Short mmCIF file of C-alpha atoms and ligand atoms in Angstrom, two decimals:
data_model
loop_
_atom_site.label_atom_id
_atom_site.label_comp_id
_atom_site.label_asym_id
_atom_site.label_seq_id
_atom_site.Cartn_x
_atom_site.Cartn_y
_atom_site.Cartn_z
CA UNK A 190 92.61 -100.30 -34.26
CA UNK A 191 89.20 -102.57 -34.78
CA UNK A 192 85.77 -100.84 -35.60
CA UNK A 193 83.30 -100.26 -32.90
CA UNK A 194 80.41 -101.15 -34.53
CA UNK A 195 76.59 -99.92 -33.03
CA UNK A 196 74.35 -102.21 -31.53
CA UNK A 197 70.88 -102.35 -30.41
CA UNK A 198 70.62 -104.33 -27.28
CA UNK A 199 68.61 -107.25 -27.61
CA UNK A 200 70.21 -109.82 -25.85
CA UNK A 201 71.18 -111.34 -22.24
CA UNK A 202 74.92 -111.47 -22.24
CA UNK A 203 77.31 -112.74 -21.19
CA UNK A 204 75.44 -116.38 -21.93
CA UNK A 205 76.72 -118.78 -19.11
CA UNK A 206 79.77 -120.91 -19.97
CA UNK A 207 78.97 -124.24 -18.13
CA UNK A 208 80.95 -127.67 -17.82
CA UNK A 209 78.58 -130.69 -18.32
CA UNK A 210 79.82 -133.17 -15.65
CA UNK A 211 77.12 -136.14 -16.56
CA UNK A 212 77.05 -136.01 -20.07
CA UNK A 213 81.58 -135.87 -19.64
CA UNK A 214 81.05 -138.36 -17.78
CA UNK A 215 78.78 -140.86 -20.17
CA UNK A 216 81.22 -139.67 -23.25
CA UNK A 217 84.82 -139.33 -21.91
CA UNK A 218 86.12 -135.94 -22.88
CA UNK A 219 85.80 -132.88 -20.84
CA UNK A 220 82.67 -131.36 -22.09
CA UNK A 221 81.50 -127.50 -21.92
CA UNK A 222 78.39 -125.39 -22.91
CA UNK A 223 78.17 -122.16 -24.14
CA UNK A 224 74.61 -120.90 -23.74
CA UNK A 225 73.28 -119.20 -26.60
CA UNK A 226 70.00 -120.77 -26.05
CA UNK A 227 69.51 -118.11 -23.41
CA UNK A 228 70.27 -115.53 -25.06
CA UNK A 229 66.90 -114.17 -24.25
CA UNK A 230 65.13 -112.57 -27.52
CA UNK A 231 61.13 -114.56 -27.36
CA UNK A 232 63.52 -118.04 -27.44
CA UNK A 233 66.68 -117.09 -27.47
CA UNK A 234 69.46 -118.23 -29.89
CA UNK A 235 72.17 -117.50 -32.34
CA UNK A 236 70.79 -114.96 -34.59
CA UNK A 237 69.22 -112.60 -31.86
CA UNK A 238 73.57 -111.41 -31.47
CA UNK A 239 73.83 -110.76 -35.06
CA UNK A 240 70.61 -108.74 -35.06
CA UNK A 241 71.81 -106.24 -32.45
CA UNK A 242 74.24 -104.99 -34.95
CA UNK A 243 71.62 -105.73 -38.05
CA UNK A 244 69.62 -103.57 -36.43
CA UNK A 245 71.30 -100.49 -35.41
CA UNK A 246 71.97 -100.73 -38.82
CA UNK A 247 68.77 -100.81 -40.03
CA UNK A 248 67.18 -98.04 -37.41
CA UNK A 249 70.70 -95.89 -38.63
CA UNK A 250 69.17 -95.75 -42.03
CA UNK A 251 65.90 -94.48 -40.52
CA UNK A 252 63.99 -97.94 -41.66
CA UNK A 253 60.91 -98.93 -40.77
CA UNK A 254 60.53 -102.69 -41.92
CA UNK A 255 62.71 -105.91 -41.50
CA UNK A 256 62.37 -107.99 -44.59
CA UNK A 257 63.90 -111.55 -44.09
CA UNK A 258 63.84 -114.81 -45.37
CA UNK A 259 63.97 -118.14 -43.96
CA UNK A 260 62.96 -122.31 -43.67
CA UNK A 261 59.16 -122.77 -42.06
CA UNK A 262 60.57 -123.31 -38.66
CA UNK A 263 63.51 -120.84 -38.98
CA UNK A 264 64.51 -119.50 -35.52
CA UNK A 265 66.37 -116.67 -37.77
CA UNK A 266 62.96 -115.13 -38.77
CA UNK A 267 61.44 -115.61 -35.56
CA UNK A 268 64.22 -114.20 -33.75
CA UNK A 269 63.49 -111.26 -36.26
CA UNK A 270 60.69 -110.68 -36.00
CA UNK A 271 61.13 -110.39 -32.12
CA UNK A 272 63.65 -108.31 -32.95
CA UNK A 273 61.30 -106.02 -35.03
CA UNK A 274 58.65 -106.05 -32.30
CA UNK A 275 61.69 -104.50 -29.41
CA UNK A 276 61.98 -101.78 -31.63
CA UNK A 277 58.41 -100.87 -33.20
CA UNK A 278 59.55 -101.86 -36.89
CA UNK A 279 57.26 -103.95 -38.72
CA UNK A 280 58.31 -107.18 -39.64
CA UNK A 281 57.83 -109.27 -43.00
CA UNK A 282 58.79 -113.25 -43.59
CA UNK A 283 59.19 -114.79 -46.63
CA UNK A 284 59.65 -118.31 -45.78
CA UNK A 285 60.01 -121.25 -48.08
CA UNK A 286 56.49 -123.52 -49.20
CA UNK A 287 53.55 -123.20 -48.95
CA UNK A 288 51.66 -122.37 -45.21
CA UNK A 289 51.44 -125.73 -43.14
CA UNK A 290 48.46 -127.10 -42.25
CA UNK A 291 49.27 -127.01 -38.40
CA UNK A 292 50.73 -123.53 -37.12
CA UNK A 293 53.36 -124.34 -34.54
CA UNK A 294 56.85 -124.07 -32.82
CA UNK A 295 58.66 -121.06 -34.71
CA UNK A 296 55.89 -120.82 -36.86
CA UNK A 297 53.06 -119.74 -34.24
CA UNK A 298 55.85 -117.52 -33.16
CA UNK A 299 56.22 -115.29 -35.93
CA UNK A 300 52.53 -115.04 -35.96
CA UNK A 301 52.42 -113.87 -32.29
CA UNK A 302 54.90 -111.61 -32.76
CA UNK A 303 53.12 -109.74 -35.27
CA UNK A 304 55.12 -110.66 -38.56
CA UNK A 305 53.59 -110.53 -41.72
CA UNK A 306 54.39 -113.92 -43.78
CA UNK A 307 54.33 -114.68 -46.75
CA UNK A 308 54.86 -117.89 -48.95
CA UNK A 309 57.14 -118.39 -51.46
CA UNK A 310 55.01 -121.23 -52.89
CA UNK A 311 56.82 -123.08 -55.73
CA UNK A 312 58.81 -120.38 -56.67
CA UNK A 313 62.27 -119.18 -55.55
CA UNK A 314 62.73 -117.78 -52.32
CA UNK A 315 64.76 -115.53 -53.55
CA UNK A 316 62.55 -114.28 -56.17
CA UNK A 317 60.37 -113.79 -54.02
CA UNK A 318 62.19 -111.89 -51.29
CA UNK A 319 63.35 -109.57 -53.92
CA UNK A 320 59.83 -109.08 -55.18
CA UNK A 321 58.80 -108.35 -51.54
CA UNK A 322 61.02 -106.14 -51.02
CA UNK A 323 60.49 -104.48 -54.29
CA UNK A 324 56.63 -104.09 -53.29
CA UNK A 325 58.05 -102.47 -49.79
CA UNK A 326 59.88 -99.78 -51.55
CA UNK A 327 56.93 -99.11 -54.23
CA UNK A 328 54.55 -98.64 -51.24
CA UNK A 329 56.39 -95.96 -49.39
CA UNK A 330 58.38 -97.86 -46.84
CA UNK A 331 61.34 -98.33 -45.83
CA UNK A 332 62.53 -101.82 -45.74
CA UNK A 333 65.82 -103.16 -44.36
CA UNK A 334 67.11 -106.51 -46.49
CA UNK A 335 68.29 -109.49 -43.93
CA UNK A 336 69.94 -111.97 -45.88
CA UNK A 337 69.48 -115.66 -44.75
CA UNK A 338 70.44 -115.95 -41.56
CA UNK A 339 71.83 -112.50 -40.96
CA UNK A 340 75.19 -113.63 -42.50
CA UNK A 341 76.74 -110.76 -43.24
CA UNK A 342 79.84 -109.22 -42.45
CA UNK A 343 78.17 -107.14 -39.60
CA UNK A 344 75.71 -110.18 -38.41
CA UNK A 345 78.79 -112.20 -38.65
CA UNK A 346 80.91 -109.69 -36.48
CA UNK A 347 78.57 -110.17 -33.33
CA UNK A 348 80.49 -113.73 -33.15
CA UNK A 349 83.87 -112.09 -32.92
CA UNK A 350 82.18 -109.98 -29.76
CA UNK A 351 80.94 -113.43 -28.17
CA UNK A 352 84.73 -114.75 -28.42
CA UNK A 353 86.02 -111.81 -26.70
CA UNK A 354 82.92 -112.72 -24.38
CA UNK A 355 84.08 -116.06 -24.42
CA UNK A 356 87.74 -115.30 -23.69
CA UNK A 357 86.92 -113.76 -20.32
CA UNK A 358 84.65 -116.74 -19.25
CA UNK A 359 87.73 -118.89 -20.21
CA UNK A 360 90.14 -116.60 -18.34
CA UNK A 361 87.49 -116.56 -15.39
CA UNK A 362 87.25 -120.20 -14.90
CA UNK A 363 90.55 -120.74 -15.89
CA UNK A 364 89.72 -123.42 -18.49
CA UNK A 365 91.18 -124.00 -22.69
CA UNK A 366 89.39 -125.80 -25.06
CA UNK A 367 91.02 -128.44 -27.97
CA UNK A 368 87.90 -127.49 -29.98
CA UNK A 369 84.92 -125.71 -30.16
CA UNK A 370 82.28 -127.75 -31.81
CA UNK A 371 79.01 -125.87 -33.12
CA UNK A 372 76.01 -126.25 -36.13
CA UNK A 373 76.78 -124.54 -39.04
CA UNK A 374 74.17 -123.57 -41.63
CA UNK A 375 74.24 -119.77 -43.25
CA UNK A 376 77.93 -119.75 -42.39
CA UNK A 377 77.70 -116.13 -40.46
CA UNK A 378 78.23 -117.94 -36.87
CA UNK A 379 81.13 -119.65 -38.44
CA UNK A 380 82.57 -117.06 -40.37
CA UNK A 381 82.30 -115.00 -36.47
CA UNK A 382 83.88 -117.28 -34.51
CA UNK A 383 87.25 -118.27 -37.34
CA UNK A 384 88.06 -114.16 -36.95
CA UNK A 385 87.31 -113.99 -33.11
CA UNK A 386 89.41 -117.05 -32.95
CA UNK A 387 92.19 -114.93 -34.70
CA UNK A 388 91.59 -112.02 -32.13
CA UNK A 389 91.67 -114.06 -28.84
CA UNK A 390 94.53 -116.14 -29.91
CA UNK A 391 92.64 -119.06 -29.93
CA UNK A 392 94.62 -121.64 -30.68
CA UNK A 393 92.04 -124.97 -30.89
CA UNK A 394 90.05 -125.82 -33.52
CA UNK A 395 86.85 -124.28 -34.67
CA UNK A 396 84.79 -127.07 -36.18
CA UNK A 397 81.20 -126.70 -37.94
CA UNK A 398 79.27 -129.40 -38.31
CA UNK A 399 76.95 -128.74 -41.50
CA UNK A 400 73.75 -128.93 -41.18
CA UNK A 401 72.80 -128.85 -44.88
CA UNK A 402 76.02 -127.70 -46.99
CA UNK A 403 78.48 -129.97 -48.47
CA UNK A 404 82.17 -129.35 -46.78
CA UNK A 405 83.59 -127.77 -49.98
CA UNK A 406 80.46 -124.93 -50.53
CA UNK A 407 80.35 -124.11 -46.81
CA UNK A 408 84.31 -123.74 -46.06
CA UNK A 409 84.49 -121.25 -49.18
CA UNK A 410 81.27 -119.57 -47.55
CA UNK A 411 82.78 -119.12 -44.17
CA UNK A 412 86.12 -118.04 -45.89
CA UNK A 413 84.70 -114.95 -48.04
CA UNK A 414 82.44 -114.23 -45.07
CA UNK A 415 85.35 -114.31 -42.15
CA UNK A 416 87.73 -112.41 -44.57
CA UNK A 417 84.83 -109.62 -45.53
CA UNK A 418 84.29 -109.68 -41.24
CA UNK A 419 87.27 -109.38 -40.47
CA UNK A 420 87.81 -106.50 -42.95
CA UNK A 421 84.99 -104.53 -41.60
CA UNK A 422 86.34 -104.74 -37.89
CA UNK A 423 89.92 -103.07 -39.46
CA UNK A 424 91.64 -106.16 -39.11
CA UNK A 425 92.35 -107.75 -42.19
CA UNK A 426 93.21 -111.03 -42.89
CA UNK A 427 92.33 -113.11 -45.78
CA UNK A 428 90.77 -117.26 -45.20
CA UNK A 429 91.13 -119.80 -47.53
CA UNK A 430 88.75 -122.88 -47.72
CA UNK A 431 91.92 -124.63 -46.38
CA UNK A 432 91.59 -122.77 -43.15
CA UNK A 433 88.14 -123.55 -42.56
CA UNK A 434 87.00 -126.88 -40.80
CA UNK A 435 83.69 -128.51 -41.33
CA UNK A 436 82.47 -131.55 -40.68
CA UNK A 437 79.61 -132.74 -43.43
CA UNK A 438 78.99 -135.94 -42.48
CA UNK A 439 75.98 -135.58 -40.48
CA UNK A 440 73.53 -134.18 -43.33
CA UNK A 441 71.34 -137.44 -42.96
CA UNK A 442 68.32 -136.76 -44.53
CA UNK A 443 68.85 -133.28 -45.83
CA UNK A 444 67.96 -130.16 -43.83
CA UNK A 445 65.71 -130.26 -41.31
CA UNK A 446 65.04 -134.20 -41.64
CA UNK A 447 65.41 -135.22 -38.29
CA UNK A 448 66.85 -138.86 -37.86
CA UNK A 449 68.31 -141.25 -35.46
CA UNK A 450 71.32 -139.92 -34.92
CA UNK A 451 69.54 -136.03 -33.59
CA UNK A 452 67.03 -138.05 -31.65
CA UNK A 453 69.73 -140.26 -30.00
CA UNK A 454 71.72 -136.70 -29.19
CA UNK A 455 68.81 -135.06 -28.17
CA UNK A 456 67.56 -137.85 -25.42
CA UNK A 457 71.23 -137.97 -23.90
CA UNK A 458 71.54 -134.16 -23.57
CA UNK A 459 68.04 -134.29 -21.89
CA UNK A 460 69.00 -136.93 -19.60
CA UNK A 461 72.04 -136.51 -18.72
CA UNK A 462 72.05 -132.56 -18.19
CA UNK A 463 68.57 -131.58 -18.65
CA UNK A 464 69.10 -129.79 -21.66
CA UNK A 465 67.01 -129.40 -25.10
CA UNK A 466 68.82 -129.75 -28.13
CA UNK A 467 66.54 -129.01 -31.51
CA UNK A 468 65.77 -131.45 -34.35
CA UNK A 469 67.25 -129.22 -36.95
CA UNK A 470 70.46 -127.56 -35.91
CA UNK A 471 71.75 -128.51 -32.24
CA UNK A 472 70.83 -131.64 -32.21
CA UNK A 473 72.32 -132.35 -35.46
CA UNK A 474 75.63 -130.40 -34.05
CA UNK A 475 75.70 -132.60 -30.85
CA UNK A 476 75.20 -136.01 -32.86
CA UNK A 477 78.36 -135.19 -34.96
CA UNK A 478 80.51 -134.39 -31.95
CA UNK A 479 79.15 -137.86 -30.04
CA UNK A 480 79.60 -139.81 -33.08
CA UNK A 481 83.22 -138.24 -33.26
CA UNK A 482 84.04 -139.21 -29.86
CA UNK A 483 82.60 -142.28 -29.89
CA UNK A 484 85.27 -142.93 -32.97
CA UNK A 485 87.93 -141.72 -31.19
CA UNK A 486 88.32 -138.31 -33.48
CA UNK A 487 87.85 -136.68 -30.60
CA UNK A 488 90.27 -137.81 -27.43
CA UNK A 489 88.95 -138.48 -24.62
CA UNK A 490 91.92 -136.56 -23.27
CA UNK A 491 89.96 -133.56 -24.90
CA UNK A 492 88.17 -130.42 -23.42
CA UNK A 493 85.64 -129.49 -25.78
CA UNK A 494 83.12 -126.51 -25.80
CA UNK A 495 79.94 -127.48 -27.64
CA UNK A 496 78.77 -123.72 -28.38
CA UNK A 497 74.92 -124.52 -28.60
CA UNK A 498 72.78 -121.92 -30.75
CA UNK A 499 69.45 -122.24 -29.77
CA UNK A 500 66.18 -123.71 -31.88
CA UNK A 501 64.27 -125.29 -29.36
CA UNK A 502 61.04 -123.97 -30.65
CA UNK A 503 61.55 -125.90 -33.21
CA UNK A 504 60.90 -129.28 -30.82
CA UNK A 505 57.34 -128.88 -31.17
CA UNK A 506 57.24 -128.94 -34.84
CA UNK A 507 58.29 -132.66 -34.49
CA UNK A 508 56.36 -133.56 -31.69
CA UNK A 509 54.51 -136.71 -33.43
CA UNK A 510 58.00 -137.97 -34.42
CA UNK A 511 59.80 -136.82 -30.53
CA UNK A 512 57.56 -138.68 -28.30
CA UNK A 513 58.93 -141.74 -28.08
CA UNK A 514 62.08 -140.77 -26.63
CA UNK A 515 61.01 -140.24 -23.10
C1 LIG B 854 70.71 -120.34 -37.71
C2 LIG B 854 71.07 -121.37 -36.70
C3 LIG B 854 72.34 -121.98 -36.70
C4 LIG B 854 73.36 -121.72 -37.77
O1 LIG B 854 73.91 -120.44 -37.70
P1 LIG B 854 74.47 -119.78 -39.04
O2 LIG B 854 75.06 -118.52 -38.61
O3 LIG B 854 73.29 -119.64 -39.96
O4 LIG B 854 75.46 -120.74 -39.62
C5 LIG B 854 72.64 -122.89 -35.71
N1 LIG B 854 71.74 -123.19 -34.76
C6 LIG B 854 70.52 -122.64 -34.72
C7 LIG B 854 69.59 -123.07 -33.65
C8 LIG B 854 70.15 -121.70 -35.68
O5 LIG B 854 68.92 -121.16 -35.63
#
């Protein structure tokens, strides 16, 4: 029988499942949304699912902090800190470099929701986070440790809840997908989806496109973490690397360097649908699966669900570099 796990609802679900007539239409295959963007939590995205389970967890163990980690314009820690806000918890950010001059997008977020960030400087984030959390403990609280991302096993398992969401949107509008095409970063989405997959009897492929991983050190990440997921929901099955599909051929710039290719993907989605795609993560997502189409990877005899995770925040951060692409 699977684990029911706790959770601590945070989110609007079920997130619409939407066909994208226009944008079909401009790239030949059949083309669907899943709407994790509207998931609701101050922005909505990805990681506000994982944190209904991360935090039952954490308010379980009778803690009173959320200690995370993340990139300047992570939509992780902002969604945390959110998170921390719903349920009166304070909320501390380590996040990577030294404090921008100009406070915005995700950023001026975290500071509105009340999180208390600090800077990891030119030392290791992870030193730091450990040193944080350290100084949490030593000072009487109670902190709860969430890893990058909220990839963990019980972050990761809120993905195999949104594919048994997803199945009944799928049985509902009586539609199958060749492949579901998503960004990939911290692997916990990933890792979610490959063992919901597996419990829906989803048959298409699950592709990640990385979004700053080579293939080789993200398919083993999404492997231990969909094995140790699907262990914890009393279903166990072990992944290989080989079982695993990313695509790493997007990475441009490195992480967060927006280039062409997003902006391109970001324009079309706006214009042809009149929806925002981010710099860092969906944007980079959609400009792998147009590229792939456009090659002819993808059929044009294809229906295709582009499961998009959120991160528009993010779009102000690049304002300066967006503008032209009215
Ligand atoms: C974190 C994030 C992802 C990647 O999810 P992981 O579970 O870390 O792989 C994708 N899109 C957005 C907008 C994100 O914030």
């Amino acid at each position: 029988m699977p684990t029911d796990l706790h959770r601590y609802a945070l989110a609007h679900l079920p997130t619409p499942l939407e066909p994208l007539p226009r944008l079909s239409r401009a790239l030949g295959p059949r083309l669907f949304i899943k709407r994790d963007d509207l998931t609701g939590l101050a922005g909505g995205g990805n990681k506000t699912r994982k944190l209904e389970y991360l935090l039952a967890e954490a308010l379980a163990q009778n803690a009173d902090t959320l200690v995370t980690m993340g990139a300047v314009q992570s939509n992780h820690c902002r969604q945390t800190a959110a998170a921390a806000a719903c349920a009166g918890l304070r909320c501390v950010l380590v996040l990577r470099g030294h404090a921008p001059a100009q406070i915005t997008g995700n950023l001026l977020l975290d500071h509105l929701l009340g999180a208390d960030i600090r800077w990891s400087g030119d030392r290791p984030r992870e030193a730091v986070f450990a040193e944080t959390l350290a100084a949490e403990r030593e000072s009487g609280r109670r902190p709860y440790a969430i890893p990058l991302g909220g990839s963990t096993p019980l972050g990761a398992a809120a993905y195999v809840a949104a594919m048994r969401e997803l199945k009944s949107q799928m049985d509902v509008q009586d539609v199958r997908f060749d492949r579901i095409v998503f960004a990939s970063s911290s692997g916990g989405t990933h890792a979610g989806i490959v063992a919901g997959a597996e419990a829906i009897g989803f048959r298409g492929e699950v592709l990640g496109v990385s979004v700053d991983m080579a293939a080789d050190d993200l398919c083993g990440l999404v492997a231990q973490l969909a094995t140790e997921t699907a262990t914890l929901l009393n279903t166990p099955l072990a992944y290989t690397a080989s079982d695993i599909h990313v695509n790493a051929d997007y990475l441009g710039g490195g992480y967060a360097v927006m280039g062409p290719a997003e902006r391109e993907a970001i324009a079309l989605f706006a214009h042809t649908e009149g929806l925002l795609v981010d710099p860092v993560y969906t944007g980079r997502a959609a400009a792998g699966m147009i590229d792939l189409i456009r090659r002819g990877v993808i059929g044009k005899d294809e229906t295709i669900l582009f499961w998009h995770t959120g991160g528009q925040p993010a779009l102000w951060a690049y304002a300066e570099q967006l503008r032209d692409e009215g």
